[in-house]
Amino acid sequence: MSLDWIYYAISWILLRWHSLWDAIGIPEDRVLGTNWAWVLSIFFLVVTLRVILFPVFVKQIKSQRAMQALQPKVKALQEKHKGDRETLQKEMMELYRTEKANPLMGCLPMLLQIPVFLGLFHVLRHLNPNLPEPLKTIYGWTLEQFNSASAAHLFNVPISAKFGSTDAELAAMNANGTTVKILAGVLILVMMGTTFLTSRQMILKTGWAEDPQQKMVQRLMLYGIPFSLLISGSLFPIGVVIYWVTNNLFTLAQQQWVLRKFPPPQMAGAKTGSNARPSSSSRGNDPKNPVQPGRSGGLFGRKSAAEEPVNPVVDTRALAPKPGAKPVNPKKGARPANKPKG
């Protein structure tokens, strides 16, 4: 399947933003070693795509909330149909249909961003000054726009360069290999860190999954993907790394807003109030149970802790004689009470 339509779409968005910055008056020449018109075009490409995908992201959060609330019912079905996978699958599909929960919605935003990432990767890798002129003008680029973009720099490093650029590629771009590796290395570390933080933010807010397979996927996203970027990041052009870092920063801010707007639901079985007594089998305290309420500013834990001290027995002790008081003979103490009756 041809992805040319994605390459044309990515190029069109980049060129429209660049035309806007040119109309505003942002200079084409480097300022602080950077061609800001092209760097800002990549930045606002992220903004454009995330605004388009924002409704899908909200549906993703709602779907995750619904899936999290269904975990006790899912566990009950697993216990009920243990050993009968076919019946279990049918019952779970019926449960998802009845509760209007879609397990695939949690992956939809990421799946939609994959072709965008591949398109941007191809377009930026295509910005090679050594290409013949007929190839420079595909995907809606003019020769002038292509030459301008292929010569764009970020802090004196071409945005088409990468950590693993060969000496021949660096010579074609007239780039310093040491400068390229330093900037690319810093950006790759930032990319890894922000990727880890986006996954960690979501898991801390929603809690670890109960299903072992889902929990394994969470751990893969939390640790595996950031670590893989240490190797694959060396193949990314600087422009792609700029896109990735900007996308992660936007995701962190967006997730923070959405998670405040839609706080994690309290898990079924998590008691609150004066009867909420923590036990060794409670989900919040059992290290063997991976499902824990999401951290949401103490919406659940603090409330139960505040209502915990219900102890009326302490008031009855106040009626007893204090330890330091003068001993009282019970018989003598009873006489004054009996005098009026006499």
C-alpha positions as semicolon CSV with decimal commas, in nm:
position;residue;x (nm);y (nm);z (nm)
1;M;0,000;0,000;0,000
2;S;0,139;0,337;-0,105
3;L;0,186;0,600;0,164
4;D;0,228;0,885;-0,082
5;W;-0,093;1,049;0,036
6;I;0,056;1,071;0,389
7;Y;0,378;1,222;0,250
8;Y;0,176;1,480;0,058
9;A;-0,036;1,560;0,366
10;I;0,267;1,602;0,595
11;S;0,444;1,815;0,336
12;W;0,134;2,028;0,285
13;I;0,100;2,103;0,659
14;L;0,471;2,182;0,693
15;L;0,466;2,413;0,392
16;R;0,150;2,594;0,507
17;W;0,303;2,667;0,847
18;H;0,628;2,777;0,686
19;S;0,435;3,012;0,455
20;L;0,261;3,157;0,762
21;W;0,589;3,228;0,942
22;D;0,728;3,378;0,623
23;A;0,422;3,605;0,593
24;I;0,457;3,710;0,958
25;G;0,816;3,810;0,894
26;I;1,023;3,541;1,065
27;P;1,359;3,561;0,884
28;E;1,484;3,277;0,668
29;D;1,838;3,336;0,789
30;R;1,969;3,167;1,102
31;V;1,917;3,330;1,439
32;L;2,121;3,167;1,718
33;G;2,227;2,913;1,457
34;T;1,863;2,813;1,396
35;N;1,623;2,853;1,105
36;W;1,321;2,914;1,326
37;A;1,066;2,914;1,046
38;W;1,127;2,545;0,975
39;V;1,167;2,444;1,341
40;L;0,841;2,619;1,427
41;S;0,675;2,450;1,132
42;I;0,761;2,110;1,281
43;F;0,646;2,225;1,626
44;F;0,309;2,342;1,498
45;L;0,270;2,031;1,288
46;V;0,250;1,852;1,625
47;V;-0,003;2,105;1,754
48;T;-0,216;2,063;1,441
49;L;-0,220;1,685;1,465
50;R;-0,286;1,677;1,839
51;V;-0,577;1,918;1,808
52;I;-0,725;1,692;1,540
53;L;-0,672;1,383;1,757
54;F;-0,788;1,542;2,083
55;P;-1,145;1,401;2,069
56;V;-0,996;1,056;2,012
57;F;-0,767;1,107;2,312
58;V;-1,066;1,192;2,535
59;K;-1,242;0,876;2,417
60;Q;-0,926;0,684;2,501
61;I;-0,933;0,812;2,860
62;K;-1,304;0,734;2,897
63;S;-1,247;0,385;2,760
64;Q;-0,960;0,326;3,003
65;R;-1,179;0,442;3,290
66;A;-1,455;0,202;3,181
67;M;-1,207;-0,085;3,148
68;Q;-1,063;-0,011;3,491
69;A;-1,409;-0,007;3,650
70;L;-1,488;-0,343;3,487
71;Q;-1,183;-0,520;3,630
72;P;-1,372;-0,681;3,923
73;K;-1,635;-0,819;3,681
74;V;-1,365;-0,940;3,444
75;K;-1,191;-1,118;3,730
76;A;-1,519;-1,279;3,835
77;L;-1,572;-1,408;3,481
78;Q;-1,218;-1,544;3,473
79;E;-1,280;-1,735;3,795
80;K;-1,621;-1,857;3,675
81;H;-1,502;-1,983;3,336
82;K;-1,154;-2,095;3,430
83;G;-1,034;-2,343;3,170
84;D;-1,308;-2,252;2,920
85;R;-1,149;-1,985;2,703
86;E;-1,422;-1,983;2,439
87;T;-1,702;-1,917;2,686
88;L;-1,485;-1,664;2,870
89;Q;-1,421;-1,470;2,547
90;K;-1,792;-1,464;2,464
91;E;-1,886;-1,349;2,813
92;M;-1,621;-1,076;2,812
93;M;-1,729;-0,951;2,468
94;E;-2,087;-0,938;2,595
95;L;-1,972;-0,753;2,906
96;Y;-1,783;-0,497;2,696
97;R;-2,084;-0,455;2,468
98;T;-2,326;-0,409;2,758
99;E;-2,100;-0,163;2,940
100;K;-2,002;0,013;2,613
101;A;-1,631;-0,037;2,678
102;N;-1,383;-0,087;2,395
103;P;-1,040;-0,233;2,485
104;L;-0,897;-0,117;2,150
105;M;-0,970;0,250;2,219
106;G;-0,669;0,267;2,450
107;C;-0,437;0,206;2,153
108;L;-0,624;0,406;1,889
109;P;-0,446;0,745;1,933
110;M;-0,106;0,576;1,913
111;L;-0,212;0,378;1,605
112;L;-0,331;0,697;1,436
113;Q;0,001;0,868;1,507
114;I;0,213;0,587;1,359
115;P;0,144;0,680;0,992
116;V;0,203;1,045;1,079
117;F;0,538;0,961;1,234
118;L;0,634;0,744;0,937
119;G;0,530;1,020;0,698
120;L;0,734;1,285;0,879
121;F;1,030;1,047;0,905
122;H;1,020;0,988;0,530
123;V;0,972;1,356;0,440
124;L;1,258;1,475;0,660
125;R;1,486;1,194;0,548
126;H;1,398;1,295;0,195
127;L;1,551;1,641;0,256
128;N;1,884;1,535;0,113
129;P;2,077;1,810;-0,069
130;N;2,234;1,550;-0,302
131;L;1,904;1,436;-0,452
132;P;1,850;1,505;-0,824
133;E;1,618;1,796;-0,895
134;P;1,322;1,585;-1,019
135;L;1,305;1,412;-0,677
136;K;1,327;1,741;-0,488
137;T;0,997;1,864;-0,627
138;I;0,777;1,566;-0,535
139;Y;0,517;1,576;-0,255
140;G;0,420;1,932;-0,349
141;W;0,759;2,095;-0,279
142;T;0,907;2,363;-0,499
143;L;1,280;2,360;-0,565
144;E;1,325;2,675;-0,356
145;Q;1,131;2,529;-0,060
146;F;1,326;2,204;-0,076
147;N;1,663;2,376;-0,081
148;S;1,559;2,600;0,208
149;A;1,437;2,308;0,421
150;S;1,734;2,085;0,343
151;A;1,962;2,366;0,459
152;A;1,761;2,438;0,779
153;H;1,960;2,414;1,104
154;L;1,897;2,383;1,477
155;F;2,185;2,534;1,673
156;N;2,414;2,497;1,372
157;V;2,310;2,133;1,311
158;P;2,108;2,043;0,997
159;I;1,762;1,910;1,091
160;S;1,810;1,634;0,831
161;A;2,127;1,512;1,008
162;K;2,121;1,226;1,260
163;F;2,344;1,079;1,528
164;G;2,442;0,797;1,295
165;S;2,512;1,011;0,990
166;T;2,808;0,888;0,788
167;D;3,106;1,105;0,703
168;A;2,983;1,132;0,345
169;E;2,640;1,250;0,459
170;L;2,791;1,503;0,697
171;A;3,019;1,632;0,422
172;A;2,721;1,673;0,186
173;M;2,541;1,878;0,452
174;N;2,861;2,066;0,543
175;A;2,803;1,965;0,907
176;N;3,046;1,908;1,192
177;G;3,026;1,547;1,311
178;T;3,101;1,628;1,676
179;T;2,838;1,903;1,694
180;V;2,580;1,676;1,531
181;K;2,645;1,392;1,777
182;I;2,632;1,622;2,081
183;L;2,301;1,784;1,985
184;A;2,149;1,459;1,860
185;G;2,260;1,278;2,178
186;V;2,104;1,542;2,404
187;L;1,780;1,537;2,206
188;I;1,767;1,156;2,212
189;L;1,806;1,155;2,593
190;V;1,529;1,416;2,621
191;M;1,316;1,206;2,388
192;M;1,370;0,897;2,604
193;G;1,296;1,088;2,925
194;T;0,977;1,249;2,802
195;T;0,857;0,916;2,655
196;F;0,909;0,752;2,995
197;L;0,731;1,036;3,174
198;T;0,423;1,020;2,951
199;S;0,381;0,646;3,020
200;R;0,455;0,688;3,390
201;Q;0,208;0,973;3,424
202;M;-0,074;0,765;3,279
203;I;0,003;0,453;3,483
204;L;0,032;0,645;3,813
205;K;-0,302;0,811;3,749
206;T;-0,495;0,505;3,630
207;G;-0,322;0,231;3,829
208;W;-0,161;-0,095;3,718
209;A;-0,380;-0,340;3,530
210;E;-0,500;-0,656;3,702
211;D;-0,470;-0,876;3,395
212;P;-0,111;-1,010;3,370
213;Q;-0,096;-0,952;2,995
214;Q;-0,214;-0,593;3,025
215;K;0,032;-0,534;3,307
216;M;0,312;-0,673;3,089
217;V;0,210;-0,430;2,812
218;Q;0,218;-0,143;3,063
219;R;0,570;-0,238;3,172
220;L;0,679;-0,267;2,809
221;M;0,551;0,083;2,737
222;L;0,704;0,221;3,056
223;Y;1,053;0,076;3,021
224;G;1,087;-0,102;2,687
225;I;0,991;0,176;2,447
226;P;1,212;0,446;2,607
227;F;1,508;0,206;2,614
228;S;1,456;0,110;2,248
229;L;1,486;0,478;2,156
230;L;1,847;0,472;2,273
231;I;1,925;0,259;1,968
232;S;1,661;0,362;1,715
233;G;1,705;0,730;1,800
234;S;2,044;0,729;1,632
235;L;1,863;0,666;1,302
236;F;1,619;0,955;1,343
237;P;1,689;1,287;1,171
238;I;1,705;1,582;1,409
239;G;1,372;1,704;1,272
240;V;1,202;1,376;1,369
241;V;1,347;1,397;1,721
242;I;1,215;1,756;1,748
243;Y;0,872;1,624;1,648
244;W;0,890;1,339;1,902
245;V;1,000;1,559;2,194
246;T;0,737;1,822;2,113
247;N;0,472;1,551;2,087
248;N;0,572;1,410;2,428
249;L;0,561;1,753;2,595
250;F;0,219;1,817;2,443
251;T;0,104;1,474;2,563
252;L;0,222;1,542;2,919
253;A;0,023;1,867;2,934
254;Q;-0,279;1,715;2,764
255;Q;-0,286;1,409;2,989
256;Q;-0,258;1,626;3,298
257;W;-0,560;1,829;3,190
258;V;-0,768;1,528;3,088
259;L;-0,683;1,331;3,402
260;R;-0,793;1,627;3,615
261;K;-1,110;1,655;3,409
262;F;-1,179;1,281;3,428
263;P;-1,024;1,156;3,756
264;P;-0,969;0,782;3,799
265;P;-1,279;0,601;3,929
266;Q;-1,270;0,429;4,266
267;M;-1,224;0,060;4,218
268;A;-1,511;-0,166;4,320
269;G;-1,447;-0,311;4,661
270;A;-1,241;-0,016;4,780
271;K;-1,437;0,088;5,089
272;T;-1,456;0,437;5,224
273;G;-1,601;0,586;5,536
274;S;-1,589;0,471;5,896
275;N;-1,625;0,106;5,797
276;A;-1,322;0,115;5,569
277;R;-1,074;-0,095;5,764
278;P;-0,750;-0,170;5,579
279;S;-0,672;-0,538;5,571
280;S;-0,397;-0,756;5,432
281;S;-0,620;-0,848;5,139
282;S;-0,722;-0,496;5,045
283;R;-0,610;-0,388;4,702
284;G;-0,433;-0,080;4,816
285;N;-0,208;-0,272;5,058
286;D;-0,162;-0,613;4,900
287;P;0,166;-0,618;4,708
288;K;0,052;-0,938;4,533
289;N;-0,242;-0,757;4,374
290;P;-0,125;-0,521;4,099
291;V;-0,455;-0,332;4,084
292;Q;-0,431;-0,023;4,297
293;P;-0,637;0,293;4,290
294;G;-0,478;0,561;4,076
295;R;-0,306;0,849;4,247
296;S;-0,541;1,140;4,210
297;G;-0,448;1,384;4,478
298;G;-0,589;1,176;4,762
299;L;-0,946;1,155;4,641
300;F;-0,983;0,811;4,794
301;G;-0,710;0,743;5,050
302;R;-0,734;1,077;5,230
303;K;-1,109;1,064;5,256
304;S;-1,114;0,723;5,422
305;A;-0,829;0,823;5,651
306;A;-1,019;1,133;5,761
307;E;-1,330;0,932;5,847
308;E;-1,141;0,649;6,015
309;P;-1,124;0,778;6,376
310;V;-1,475;0,683;6,490
311;N;-1,419;0,564;6,846
312;P;-1,702;0,648;7,088
313;V;-1,552;0,411;7,351
314;V;-1,297;0,680;7,441
315;D;-1,576;0,903;7,576
316;T;-1,688;0,635;7,827
317;R;-1,341;0,618;7,977
318;A;-1,359;0,984;8,065
319;L;-1,631;0,891;8,319
320;A;-1,397;0,663;8,513
321;P;-1,179;0,796;8,803
322;K;-0,844;0,929;8,687
323;P;-0,534;0,738;8,795
324;G;-0,402;1,024;9,009
325;A;-0,729;1,083;9,193
326;K;-0,787;0,995;9,566
327;P;-0,914;0,639;9,608
328;V;-1,284;0,622;9,671
329;N;-1,450;0,347;9,872
330;P;-1,731;0,208;9,665
331;K;-1,949;0,158;9,970
332;K;-1,892;0,511;10,092
333;G;-1,946;0,644;9,746
334;A;-2,282;0,468;9,737
335;R;-2,418;0,631;10,057
336;P;-2,476;0,979;9,922
337;A;-2,665;0,825;9,637
338;N;-2,885;0,628;9,878
339;K;-2,954;0,910;10,129
340;P;-3,224;1,081;9,928
341;K;-3,400;0,748;9,889
342;G;-3,392;0,698;10,267
